[in-house]
XYZ file of N, CA and C in Angstrom:
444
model
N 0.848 -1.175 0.000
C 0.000 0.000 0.000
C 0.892 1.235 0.000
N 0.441 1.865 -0.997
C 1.854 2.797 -1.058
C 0.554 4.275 -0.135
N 1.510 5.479 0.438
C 1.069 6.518 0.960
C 1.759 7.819 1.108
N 1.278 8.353 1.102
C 1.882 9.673 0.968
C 3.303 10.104 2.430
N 4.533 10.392 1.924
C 4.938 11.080 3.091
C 4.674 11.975 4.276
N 5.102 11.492 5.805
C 4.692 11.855 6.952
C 4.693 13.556 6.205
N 5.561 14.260 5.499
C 6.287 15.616 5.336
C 5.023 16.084 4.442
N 4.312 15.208 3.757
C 3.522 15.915 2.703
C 1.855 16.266 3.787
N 1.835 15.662 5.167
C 0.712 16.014 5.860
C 1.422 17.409 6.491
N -0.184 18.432 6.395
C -0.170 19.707 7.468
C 0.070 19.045 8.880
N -1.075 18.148 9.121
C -0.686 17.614 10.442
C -0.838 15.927 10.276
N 0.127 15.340 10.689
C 0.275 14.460 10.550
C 0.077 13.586 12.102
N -0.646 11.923 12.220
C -0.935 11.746 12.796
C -0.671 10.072 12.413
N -0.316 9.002 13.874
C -0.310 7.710 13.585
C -1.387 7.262 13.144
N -2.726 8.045 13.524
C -4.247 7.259 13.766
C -4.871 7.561 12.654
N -4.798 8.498 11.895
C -5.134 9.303 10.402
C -4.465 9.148 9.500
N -4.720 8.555 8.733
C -3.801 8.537 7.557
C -4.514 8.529 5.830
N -3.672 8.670 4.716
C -4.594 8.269 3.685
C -3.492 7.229 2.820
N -4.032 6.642 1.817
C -3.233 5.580 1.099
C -3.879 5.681 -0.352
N -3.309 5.900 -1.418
C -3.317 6.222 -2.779
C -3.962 4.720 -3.220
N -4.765 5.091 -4.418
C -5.938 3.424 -4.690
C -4.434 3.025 -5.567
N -5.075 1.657 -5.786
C -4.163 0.599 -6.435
C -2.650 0.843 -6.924
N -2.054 0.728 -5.437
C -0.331 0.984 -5.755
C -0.133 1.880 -6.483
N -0.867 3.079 -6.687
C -0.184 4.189 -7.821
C 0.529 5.251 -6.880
N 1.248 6.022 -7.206
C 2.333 6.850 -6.303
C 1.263 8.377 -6.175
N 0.390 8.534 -6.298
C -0.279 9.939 -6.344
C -2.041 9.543 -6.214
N -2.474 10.437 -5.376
C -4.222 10.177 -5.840
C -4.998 10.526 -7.131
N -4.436 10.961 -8.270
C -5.130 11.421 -9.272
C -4.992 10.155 -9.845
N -5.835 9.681 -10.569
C -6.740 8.851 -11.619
C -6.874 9.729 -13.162
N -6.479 9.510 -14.407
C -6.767 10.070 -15.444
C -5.873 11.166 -15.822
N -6.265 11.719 -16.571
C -5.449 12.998 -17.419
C -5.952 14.246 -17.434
N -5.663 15.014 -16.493
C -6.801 15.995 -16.096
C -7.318 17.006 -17.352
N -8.286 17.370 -18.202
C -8.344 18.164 -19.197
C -8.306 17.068 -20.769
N -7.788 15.804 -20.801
C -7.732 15.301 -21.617
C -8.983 14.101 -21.503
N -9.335 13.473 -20.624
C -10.348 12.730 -20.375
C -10.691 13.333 -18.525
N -11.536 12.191 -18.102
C -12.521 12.489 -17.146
C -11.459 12.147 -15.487
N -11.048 13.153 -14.975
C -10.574 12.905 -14.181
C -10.439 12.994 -12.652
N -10.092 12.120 -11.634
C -10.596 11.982 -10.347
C -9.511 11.840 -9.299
N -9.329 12.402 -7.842
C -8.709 12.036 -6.641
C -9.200 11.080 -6.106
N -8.763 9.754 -5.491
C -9.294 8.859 -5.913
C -8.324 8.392 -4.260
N -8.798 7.640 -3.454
C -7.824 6.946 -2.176
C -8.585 6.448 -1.008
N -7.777 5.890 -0.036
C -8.213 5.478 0.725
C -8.168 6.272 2.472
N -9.215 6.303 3.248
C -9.061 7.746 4.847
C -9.029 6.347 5.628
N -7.724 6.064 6.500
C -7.665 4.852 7.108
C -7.466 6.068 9.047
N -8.224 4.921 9.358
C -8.539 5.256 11.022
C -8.021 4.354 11.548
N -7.164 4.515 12.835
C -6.328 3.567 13.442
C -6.292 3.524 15.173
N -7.332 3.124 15.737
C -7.449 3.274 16.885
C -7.632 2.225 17.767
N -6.804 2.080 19.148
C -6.701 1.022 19.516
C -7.829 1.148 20.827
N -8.429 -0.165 21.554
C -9.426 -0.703 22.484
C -9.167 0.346 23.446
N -8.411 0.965 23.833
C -8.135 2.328 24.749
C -8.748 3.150 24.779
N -8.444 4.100 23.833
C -8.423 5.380 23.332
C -9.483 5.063 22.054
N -10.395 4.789 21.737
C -11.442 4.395 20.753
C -11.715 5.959 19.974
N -11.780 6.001 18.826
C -12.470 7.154 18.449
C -13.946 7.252 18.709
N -14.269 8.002 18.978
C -16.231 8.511 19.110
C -16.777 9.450 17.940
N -17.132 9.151 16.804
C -17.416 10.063 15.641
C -19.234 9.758 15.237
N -19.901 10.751 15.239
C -20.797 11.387 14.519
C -21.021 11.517 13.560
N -20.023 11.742 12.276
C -19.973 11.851 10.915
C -18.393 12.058 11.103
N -17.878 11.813 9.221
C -16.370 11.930 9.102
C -17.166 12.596 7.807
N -16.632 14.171 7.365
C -16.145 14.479 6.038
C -15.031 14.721 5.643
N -14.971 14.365 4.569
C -13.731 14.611 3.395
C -13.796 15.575 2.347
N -12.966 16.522 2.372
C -12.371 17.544 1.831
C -11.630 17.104 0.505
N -12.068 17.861 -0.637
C -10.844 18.180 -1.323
C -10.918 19.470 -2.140
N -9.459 20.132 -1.568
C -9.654 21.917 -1.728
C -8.847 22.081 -2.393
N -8.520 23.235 -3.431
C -7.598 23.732 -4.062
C -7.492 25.168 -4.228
N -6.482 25.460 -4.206
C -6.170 26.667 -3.794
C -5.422 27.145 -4.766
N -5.339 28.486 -5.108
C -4.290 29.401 -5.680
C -3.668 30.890 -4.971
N -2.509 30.834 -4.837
C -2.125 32.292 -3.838
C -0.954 33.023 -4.801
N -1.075 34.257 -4.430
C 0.314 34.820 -4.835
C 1.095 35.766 -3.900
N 2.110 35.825 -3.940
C 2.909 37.162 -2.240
C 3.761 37.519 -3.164
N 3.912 38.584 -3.357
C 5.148 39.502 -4.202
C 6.019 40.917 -2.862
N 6.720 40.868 -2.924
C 6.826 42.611 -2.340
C 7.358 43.654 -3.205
N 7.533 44.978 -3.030
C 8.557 45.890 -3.918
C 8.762 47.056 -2.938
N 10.078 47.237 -3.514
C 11.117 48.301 -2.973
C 10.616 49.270 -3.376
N 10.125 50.360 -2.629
C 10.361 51.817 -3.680
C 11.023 53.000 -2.959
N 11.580 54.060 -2.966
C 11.992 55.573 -2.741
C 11.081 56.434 -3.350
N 10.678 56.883 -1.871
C 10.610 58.070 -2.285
C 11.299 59.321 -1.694
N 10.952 60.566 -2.382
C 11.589 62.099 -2.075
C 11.185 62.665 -0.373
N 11.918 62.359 0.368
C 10.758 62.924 2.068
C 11.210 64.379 2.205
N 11.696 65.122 1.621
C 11.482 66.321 2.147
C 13.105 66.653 2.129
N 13.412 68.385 1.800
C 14.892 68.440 2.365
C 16.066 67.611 1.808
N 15.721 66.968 0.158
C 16.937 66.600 -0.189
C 17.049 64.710 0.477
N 16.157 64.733 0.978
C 16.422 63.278 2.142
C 15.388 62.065 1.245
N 15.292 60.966 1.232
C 14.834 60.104 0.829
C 14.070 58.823 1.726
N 13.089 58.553 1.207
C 12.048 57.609 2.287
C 12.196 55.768 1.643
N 12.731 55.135 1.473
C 12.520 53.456 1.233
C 11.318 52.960 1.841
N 10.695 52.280 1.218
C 9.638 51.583 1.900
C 8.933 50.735 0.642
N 8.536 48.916 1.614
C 8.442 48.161 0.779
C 7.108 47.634 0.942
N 6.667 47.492 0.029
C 5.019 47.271 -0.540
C 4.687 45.342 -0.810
N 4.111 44.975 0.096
C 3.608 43.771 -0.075
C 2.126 43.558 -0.643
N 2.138 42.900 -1.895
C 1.098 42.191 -2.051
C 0.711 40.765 -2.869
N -0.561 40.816 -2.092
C -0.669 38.957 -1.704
C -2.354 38.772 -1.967
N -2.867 37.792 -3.321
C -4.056 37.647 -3.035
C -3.961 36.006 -2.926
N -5.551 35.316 -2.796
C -5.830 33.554 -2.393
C -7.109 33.626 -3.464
N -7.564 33.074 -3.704
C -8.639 32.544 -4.119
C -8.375 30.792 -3.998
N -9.815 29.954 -4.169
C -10.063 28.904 -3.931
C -10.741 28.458 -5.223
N -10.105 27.681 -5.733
C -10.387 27.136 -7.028
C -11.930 26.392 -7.225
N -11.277 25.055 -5.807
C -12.423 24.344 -5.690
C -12.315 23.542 -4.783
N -13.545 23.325 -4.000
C -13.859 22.881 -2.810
C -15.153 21.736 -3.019
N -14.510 20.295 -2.487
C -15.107 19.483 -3.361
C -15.597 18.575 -2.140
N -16.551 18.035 -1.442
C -16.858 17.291 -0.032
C -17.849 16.481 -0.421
N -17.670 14.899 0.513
C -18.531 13.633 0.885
C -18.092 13.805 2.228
N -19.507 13.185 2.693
C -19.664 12.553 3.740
C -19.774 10.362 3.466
N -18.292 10.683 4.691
C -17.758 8.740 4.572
C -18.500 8.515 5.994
N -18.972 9.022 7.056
C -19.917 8.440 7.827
C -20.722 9.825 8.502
N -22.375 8.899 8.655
C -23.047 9.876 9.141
C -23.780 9.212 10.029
N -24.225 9.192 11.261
C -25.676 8.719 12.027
C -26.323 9.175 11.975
N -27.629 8.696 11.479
C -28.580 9.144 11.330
C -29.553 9.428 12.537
N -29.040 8.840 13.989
C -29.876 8.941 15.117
C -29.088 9.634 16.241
N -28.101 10.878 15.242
C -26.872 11.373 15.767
C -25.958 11.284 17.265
N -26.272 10.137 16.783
C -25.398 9.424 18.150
C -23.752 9.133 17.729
N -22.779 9.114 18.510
C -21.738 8.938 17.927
C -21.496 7.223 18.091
N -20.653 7.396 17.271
C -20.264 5.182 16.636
C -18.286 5.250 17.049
N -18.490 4.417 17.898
C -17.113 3.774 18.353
C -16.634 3.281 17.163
N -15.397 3.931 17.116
C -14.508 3.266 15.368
C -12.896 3.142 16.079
N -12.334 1.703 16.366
C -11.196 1.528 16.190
C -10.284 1.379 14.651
N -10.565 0.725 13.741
C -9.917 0.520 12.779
C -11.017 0.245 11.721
N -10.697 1.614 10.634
C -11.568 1.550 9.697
C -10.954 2.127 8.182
N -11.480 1.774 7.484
C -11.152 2.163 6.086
C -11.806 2.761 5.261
N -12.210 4.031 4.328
C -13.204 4.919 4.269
C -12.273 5.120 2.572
N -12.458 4.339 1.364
C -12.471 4.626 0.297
C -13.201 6.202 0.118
N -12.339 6.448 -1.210
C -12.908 8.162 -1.613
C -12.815 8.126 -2.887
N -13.757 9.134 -3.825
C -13.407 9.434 -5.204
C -14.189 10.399 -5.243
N -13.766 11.442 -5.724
C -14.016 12.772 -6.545
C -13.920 13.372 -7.909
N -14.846 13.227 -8.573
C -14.435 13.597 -9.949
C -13.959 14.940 -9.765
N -12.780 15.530 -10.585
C -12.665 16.842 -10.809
C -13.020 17.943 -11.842
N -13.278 18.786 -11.737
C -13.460 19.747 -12.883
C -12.415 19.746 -13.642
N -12.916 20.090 -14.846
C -12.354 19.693 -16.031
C -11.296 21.526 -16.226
N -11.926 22.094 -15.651
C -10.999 23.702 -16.321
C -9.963 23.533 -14.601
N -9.402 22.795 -14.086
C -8.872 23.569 -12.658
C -7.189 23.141 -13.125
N -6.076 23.663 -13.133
C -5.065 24.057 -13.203
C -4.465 22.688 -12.791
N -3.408 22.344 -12.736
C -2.535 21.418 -12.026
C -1.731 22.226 -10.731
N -1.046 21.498 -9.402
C -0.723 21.843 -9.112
C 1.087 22.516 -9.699
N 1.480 23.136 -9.165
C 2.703 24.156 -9.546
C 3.071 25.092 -8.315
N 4.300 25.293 -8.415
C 4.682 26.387 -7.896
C 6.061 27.132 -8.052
N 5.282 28.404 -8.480
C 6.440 29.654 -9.181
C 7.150 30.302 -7.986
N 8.162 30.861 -7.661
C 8.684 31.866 -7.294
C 7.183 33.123 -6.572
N 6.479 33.882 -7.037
C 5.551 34.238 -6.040
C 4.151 33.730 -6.023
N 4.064 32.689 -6.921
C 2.679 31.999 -6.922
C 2.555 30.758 -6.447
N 1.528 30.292 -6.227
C 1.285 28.707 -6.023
C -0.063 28.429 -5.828
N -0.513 26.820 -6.664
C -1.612 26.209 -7.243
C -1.337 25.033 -6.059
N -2.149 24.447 -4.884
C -1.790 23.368 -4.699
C -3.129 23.015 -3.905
N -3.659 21.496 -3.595
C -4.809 20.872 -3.852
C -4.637 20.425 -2.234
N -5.263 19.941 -0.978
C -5.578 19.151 -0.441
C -6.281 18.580 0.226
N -6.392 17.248 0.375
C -7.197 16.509 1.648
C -7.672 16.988 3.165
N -8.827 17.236 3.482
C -8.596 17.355 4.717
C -10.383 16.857 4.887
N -9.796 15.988 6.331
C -10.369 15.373 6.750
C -11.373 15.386 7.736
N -12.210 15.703 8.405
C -12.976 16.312 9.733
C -14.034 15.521 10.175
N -13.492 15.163 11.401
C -13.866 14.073 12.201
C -14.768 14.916 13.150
């Protein structure tokens, strides 16, 4: 079962984890823009007779994002021959796309004891959304998140 590096989670956890479908090294499925394409994996829960999880519902996230941060230098004239430096930051975000299932719900909203469970996922994606990348002051990047 191949899975993503501890380094590639925001927060990373023994009991949370995800695992990419059929031995492929990445969750995407398909050719994004060329045919029909999907994030595609497995939300594994790992909890031992102790410490039991107590969950209500689990959703799954999948977000993508685009940001940019630039700064610039400028001078100006302050008065008297003298000169002012001062540097100008700017930075916008937008959210490409924000894509959610629900992998458990009670319906008699009671919460359900889950030691060890396995919670398959697939998301088709939109067909116009960018790949991830990242430039020098920009960046396109996609992720999982999970909420228990």
């Amino acid at each position: 079962m191949n899975k993503p590096s501890r380094e590639s989670y925001i927060k990373y956890s023994t009991k949370v984890d995800f695992s990419y479908p059929n031995d492929q090294s990445s969750f995407q499925i398909g050719r994004l823009g060329i045919e029909d394409s999907y994030v595609a994996g497995t939300l594994h829960l790992h909890f031992n007779q102790d410490e039991p999880l107590f969950a209500k519902e689990i959703i799954l996230k999948f977000i993508g994002n685009e940001n940019v941060y630039w700064t610039e230098g400028r001078t100006r004239s302050a008065g008297k021959g003298g000169k002012h430096a001062a540097t100008i930051t700017y930075s916008a975000n937008n959210t490409l796309c924000c894509l959610s299932t629900c992998l458990l719900e009670n319906s008699n909203d009671s919460y359900q004891k889950i030691l060890n469970a396995d919670f398959p996922f697939k998301f088709k994606l939109p067909e116009n959304i960018p790949s991830s990348l990242s430039l020098g002051p920009g960046n396109v990047d996609y992720m999982l998140v999970a909420e228990i």
